[in-house]
PDB file of C-alpha atoms in Angstrom:
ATOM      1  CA  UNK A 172     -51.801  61.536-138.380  1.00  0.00           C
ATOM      2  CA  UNK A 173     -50.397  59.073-140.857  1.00  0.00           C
ATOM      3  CA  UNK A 174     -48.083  56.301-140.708  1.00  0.00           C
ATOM      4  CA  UNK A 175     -44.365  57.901-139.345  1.00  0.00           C
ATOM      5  CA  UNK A 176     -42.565  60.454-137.794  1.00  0.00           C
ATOM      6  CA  UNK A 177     -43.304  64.280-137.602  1.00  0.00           C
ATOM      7  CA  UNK A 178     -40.558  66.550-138.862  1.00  0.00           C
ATOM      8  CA  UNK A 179     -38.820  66.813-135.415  1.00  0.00           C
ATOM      9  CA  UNK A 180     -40.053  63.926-133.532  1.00  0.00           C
ATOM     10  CA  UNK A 181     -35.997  61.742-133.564  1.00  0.00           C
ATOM     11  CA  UNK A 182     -34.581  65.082-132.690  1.00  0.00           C
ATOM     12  CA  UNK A 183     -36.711  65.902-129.908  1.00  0.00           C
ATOM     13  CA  UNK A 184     -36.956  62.016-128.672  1.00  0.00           C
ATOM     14  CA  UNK A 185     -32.921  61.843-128.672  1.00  0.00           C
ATOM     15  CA  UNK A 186     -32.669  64.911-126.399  1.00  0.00           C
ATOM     16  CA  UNK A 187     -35.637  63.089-123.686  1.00  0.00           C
ATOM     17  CA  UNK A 188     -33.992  60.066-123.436  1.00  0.00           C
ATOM     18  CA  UNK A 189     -30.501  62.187-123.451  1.00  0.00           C
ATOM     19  CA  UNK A 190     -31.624  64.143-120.548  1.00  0.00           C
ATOM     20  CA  UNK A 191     -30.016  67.203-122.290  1.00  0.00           C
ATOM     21  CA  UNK A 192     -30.492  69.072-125.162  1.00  0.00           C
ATOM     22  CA  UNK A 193     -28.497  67.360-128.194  1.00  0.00           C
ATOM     23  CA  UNK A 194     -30.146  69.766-130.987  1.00  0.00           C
ATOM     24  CA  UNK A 195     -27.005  70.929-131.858  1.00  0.00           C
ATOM     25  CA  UNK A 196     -25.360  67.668-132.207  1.00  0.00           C
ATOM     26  CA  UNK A 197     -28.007  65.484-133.573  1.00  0.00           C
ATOM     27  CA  UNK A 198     -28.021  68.351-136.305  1.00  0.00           C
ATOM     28  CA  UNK A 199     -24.480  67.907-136.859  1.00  0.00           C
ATOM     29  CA  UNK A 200     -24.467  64.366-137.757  1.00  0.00           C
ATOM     30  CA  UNK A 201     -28.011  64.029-139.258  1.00  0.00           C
ATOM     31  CA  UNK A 202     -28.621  67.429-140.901  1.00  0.00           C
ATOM     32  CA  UNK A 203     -25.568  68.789-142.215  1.00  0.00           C
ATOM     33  CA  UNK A 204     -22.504  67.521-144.791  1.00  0.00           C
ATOM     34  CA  UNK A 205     -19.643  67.715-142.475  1.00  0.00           C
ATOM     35  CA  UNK A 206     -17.588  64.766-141.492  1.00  0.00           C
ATOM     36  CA  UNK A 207     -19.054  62.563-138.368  1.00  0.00           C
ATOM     37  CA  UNK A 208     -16.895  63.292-135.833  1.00  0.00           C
ATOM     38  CA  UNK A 209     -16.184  59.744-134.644  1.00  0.00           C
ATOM     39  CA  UNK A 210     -12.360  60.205-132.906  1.00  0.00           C
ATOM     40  CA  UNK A 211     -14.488  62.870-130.788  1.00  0.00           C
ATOM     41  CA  UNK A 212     -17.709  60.504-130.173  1.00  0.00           C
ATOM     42  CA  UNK A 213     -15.779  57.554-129.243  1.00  0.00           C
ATOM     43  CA  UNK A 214     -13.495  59.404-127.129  1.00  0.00           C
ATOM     44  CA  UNK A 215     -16.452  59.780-124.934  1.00  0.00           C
ATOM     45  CA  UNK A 216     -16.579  56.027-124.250  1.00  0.00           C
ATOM     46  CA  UNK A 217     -12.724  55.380-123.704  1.00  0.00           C
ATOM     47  CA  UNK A 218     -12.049  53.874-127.323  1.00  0.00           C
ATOM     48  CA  UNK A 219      -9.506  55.624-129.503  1.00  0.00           C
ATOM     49  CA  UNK A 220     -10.142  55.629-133.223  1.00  0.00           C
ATOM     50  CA  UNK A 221      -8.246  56.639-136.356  1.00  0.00           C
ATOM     51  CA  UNK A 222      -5.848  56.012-139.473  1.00  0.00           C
ATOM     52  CA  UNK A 223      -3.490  53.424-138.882  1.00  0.00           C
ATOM     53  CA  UNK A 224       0.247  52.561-140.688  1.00  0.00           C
ATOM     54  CA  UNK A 225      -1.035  49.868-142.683  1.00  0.00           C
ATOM     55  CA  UNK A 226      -2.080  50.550-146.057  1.00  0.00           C
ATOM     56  CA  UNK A 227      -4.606  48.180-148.734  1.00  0.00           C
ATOM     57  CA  UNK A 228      -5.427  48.541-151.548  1.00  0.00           C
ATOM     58  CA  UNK A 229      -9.038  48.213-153.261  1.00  0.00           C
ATOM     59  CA  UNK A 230     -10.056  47.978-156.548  1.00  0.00           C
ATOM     60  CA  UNK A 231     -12.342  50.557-157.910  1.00  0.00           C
ATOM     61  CA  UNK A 232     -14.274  50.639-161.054  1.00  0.00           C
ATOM     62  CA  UNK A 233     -16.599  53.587-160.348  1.00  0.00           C
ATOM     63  CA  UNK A 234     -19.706  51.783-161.594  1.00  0.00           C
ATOM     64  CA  UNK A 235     -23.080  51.603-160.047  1.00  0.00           C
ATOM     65  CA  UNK A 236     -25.436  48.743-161.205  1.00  0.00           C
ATOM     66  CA  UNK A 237     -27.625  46.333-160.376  1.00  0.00           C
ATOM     67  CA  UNK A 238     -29.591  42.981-161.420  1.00  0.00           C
ATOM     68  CA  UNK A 239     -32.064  42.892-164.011  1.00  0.00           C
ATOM     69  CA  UNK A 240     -33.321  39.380-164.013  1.00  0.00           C
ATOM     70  CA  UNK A 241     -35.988  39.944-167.268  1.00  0.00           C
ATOM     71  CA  UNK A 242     -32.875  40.381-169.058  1.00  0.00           C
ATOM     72  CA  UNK A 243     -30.333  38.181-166.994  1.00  0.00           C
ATOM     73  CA  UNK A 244     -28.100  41.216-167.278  1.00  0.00           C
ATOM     74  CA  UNK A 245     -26.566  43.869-165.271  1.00  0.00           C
ATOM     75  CA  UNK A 246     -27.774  46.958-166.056  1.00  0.00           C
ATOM     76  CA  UNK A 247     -25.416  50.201-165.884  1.00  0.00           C
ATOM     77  CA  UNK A 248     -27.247  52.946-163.517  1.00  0.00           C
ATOM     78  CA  UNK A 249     -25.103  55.393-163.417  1.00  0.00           C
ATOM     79  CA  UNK A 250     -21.050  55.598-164.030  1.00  0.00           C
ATOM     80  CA  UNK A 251     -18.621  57.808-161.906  1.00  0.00           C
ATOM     81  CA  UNK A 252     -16.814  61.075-164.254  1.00  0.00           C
ATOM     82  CA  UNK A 253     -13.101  59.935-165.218  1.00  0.00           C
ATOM     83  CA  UNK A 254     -13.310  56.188-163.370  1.00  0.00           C
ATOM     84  CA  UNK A 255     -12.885  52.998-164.904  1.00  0.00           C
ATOM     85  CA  UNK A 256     -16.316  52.493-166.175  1.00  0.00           C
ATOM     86  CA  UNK A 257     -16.097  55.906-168.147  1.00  0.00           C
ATOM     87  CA  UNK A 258     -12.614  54.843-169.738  1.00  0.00           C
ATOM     88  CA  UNK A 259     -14.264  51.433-170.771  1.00  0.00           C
ATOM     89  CA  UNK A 260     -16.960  53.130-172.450  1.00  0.00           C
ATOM     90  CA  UNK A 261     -20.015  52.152-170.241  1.00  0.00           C
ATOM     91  CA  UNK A 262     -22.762  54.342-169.909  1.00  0.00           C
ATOM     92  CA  UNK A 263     -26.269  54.427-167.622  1.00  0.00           C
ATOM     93  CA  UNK A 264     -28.202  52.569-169.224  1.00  0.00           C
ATOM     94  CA  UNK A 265     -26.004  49.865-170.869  1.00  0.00           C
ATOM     95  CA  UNK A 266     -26.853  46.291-169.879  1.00  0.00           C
ATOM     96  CA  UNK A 267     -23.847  43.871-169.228  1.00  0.00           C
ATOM     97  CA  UNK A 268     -24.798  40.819-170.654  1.00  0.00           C
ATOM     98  CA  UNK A 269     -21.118  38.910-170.079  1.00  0.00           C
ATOM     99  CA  UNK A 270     -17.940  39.244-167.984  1.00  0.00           C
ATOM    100  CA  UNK A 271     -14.904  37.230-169.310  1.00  0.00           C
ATOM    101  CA  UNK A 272     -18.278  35.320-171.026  1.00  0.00           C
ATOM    102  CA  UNK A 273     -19.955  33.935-168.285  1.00  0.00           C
ATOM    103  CA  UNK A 274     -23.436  35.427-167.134  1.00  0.00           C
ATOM    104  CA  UNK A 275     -23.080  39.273-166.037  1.00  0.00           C
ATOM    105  CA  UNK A 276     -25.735  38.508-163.516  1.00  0.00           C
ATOM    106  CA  UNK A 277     -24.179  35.652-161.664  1.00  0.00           C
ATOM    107  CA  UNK A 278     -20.539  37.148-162.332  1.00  0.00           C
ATOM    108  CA  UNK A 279     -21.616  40.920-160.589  1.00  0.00           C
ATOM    109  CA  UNK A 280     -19.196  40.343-157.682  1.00  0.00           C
ATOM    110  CA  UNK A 281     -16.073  41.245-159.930  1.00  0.00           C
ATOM    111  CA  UNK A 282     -17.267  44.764-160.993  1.00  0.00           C
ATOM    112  CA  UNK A 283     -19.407  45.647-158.279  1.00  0.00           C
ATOM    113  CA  UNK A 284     -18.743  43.937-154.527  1.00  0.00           C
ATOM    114  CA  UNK A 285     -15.410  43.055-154.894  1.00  0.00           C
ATOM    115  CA  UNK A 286     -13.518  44.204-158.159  1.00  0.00           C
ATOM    116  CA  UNK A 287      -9.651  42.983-157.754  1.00  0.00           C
ATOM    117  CA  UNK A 288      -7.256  45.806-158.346  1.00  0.00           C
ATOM    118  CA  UNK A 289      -5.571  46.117-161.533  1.00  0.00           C
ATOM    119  CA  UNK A 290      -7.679  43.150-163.091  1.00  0.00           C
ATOM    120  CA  UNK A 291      -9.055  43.445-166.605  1.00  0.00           C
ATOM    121  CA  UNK A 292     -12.542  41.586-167.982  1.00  0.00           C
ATOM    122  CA  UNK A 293     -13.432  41.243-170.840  1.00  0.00           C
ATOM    123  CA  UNK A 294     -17.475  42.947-171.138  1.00  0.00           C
ATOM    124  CA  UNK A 295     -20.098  42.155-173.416  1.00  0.00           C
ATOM    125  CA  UNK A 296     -22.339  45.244-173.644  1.00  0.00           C
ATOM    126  CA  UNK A 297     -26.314  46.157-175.157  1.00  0.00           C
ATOM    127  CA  UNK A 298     -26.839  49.808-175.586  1.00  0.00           C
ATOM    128  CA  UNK A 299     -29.619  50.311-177.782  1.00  0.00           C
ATOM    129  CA  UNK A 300     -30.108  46.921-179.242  1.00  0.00           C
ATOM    130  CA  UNK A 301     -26.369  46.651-180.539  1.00  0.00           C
ATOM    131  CA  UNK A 302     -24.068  44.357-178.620  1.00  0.00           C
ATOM    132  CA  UNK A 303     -20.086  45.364-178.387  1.00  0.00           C
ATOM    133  CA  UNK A 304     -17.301  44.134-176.449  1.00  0.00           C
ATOM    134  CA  UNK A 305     -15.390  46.122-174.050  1.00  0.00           C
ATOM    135  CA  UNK A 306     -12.734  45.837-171.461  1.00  0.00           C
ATOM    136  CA  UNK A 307     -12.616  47.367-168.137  1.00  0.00           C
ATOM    137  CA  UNK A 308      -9.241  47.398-166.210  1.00  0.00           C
ATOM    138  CA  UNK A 309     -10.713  48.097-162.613  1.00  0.00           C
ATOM    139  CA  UNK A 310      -8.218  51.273-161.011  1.00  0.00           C
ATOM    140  CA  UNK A 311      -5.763  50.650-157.825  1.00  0.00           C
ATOM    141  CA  UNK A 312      -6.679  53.283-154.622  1.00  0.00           C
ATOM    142  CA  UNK A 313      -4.848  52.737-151.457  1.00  0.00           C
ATOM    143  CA  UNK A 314      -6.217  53.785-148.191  1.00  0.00           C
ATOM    144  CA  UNK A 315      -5.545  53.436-144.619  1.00  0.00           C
ATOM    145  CA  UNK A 316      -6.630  51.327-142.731  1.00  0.00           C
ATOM    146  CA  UNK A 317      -8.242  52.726-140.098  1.00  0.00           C
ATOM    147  CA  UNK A 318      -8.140  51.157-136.228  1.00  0.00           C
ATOM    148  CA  UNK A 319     -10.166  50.826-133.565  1.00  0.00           C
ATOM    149  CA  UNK A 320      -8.734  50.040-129.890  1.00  0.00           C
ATOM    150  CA  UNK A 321      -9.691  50.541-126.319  1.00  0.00           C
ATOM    151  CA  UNK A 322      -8.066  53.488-124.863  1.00  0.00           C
ATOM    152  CA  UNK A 323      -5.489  52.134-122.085  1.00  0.00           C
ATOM    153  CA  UNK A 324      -5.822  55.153-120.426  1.00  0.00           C
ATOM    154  CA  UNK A 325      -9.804  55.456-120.021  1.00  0.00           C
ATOM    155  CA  UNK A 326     -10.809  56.484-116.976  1.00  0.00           C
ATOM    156  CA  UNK A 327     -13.199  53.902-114.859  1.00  0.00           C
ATOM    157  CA  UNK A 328     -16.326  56.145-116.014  1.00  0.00           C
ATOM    158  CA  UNK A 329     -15.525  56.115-119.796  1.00  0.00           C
ATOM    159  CA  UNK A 330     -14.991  51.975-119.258  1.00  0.00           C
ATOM    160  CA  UNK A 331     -18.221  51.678-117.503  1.00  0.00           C
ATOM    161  CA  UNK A 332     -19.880  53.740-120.386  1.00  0.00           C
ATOM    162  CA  UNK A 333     -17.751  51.224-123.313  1.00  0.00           C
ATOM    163  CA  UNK A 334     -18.995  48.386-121.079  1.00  0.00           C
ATOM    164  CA  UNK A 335     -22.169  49.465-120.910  1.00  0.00           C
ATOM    165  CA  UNK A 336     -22.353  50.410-124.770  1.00  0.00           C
ATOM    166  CA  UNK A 337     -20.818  47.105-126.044  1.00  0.00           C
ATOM    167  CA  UNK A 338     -21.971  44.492-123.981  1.00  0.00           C
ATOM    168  CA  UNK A 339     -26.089  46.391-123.672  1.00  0.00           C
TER     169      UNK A 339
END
């Protein structure tokens, strides 16, 4: 055969080394769309997991984009329906040439990795050879913050099994 894995080869390989049949489960988190049930899977090793009270909040300017170093630009792949990036204008496709004019390309941070909430930059856009200015104000989300903590009340086998998980 050639280079990797046959169709079933993980699933069968995680129930050996399991010493049980995890089908079902490996299914579950590999093969299907439902949510990963971590507060369950963590439960297992004595660590409780879940939303907490504190809230952030993240800027979010629902475009996807990346380098393009022929043209020292960033160039738009795709833009998320009714986001920031759709309000502005921008379209797959478009290449950012300038934000707040400095280089797109060594400025990508601010739109992409870390856009601040509520912040507005000032774009310089190509879309077909034309070059336009637009503004994006990246939108405000806030989310909780999720926690992770050892359970105080694990029992010694779930601590040996957190022990043993953490520490290799």
């Amino acid at each position: 055969n050639g280079p990797g894995f046959e169709e079933d080869a993980i699933r069968t390989t995680v129930s050996q080394v399991a010493g049980q049949d995890l089908s079902g489960y490996y299914d579950k988190l590999c093969r299907s769309t439902e949510e990963m049930p971590f507060t369950e899977a963590l439960s297992v090793a004595g660590i409780t997991v879940g939303p907490g009270d504190k809230v952030e909040v993240v800027g979010l300017t629902g475009l996807f984009a990346e380098p393009d170093a022929a043209t020292k630009s960033l160039r738009v792949r795709r833009v998320t329906p009714d986001s920031a990036a759709t309000t502005a204008g921008l379209k797959s496709g478009d290449k950012i040439i300038t934000i707040d004019g400095k280089p797109a390309i060594e400025q990508s941070g601010l739109l992409m990795r870390d856009p601040k909430a509520g912040a507005t930059y000032k774009l310089s856009v190509e879309r077909d050879g034309l070059l336009s200015d637009m503004e994006i104000t990246v939108a405000k989300e806030e989310r909780k913050v999720w926690t992770v903590t050892a359970n105080p009340t694990a029992t010694p086998a779930q601590m040996r099994l957190r022990g043993k998980w953490l520490n290799g």
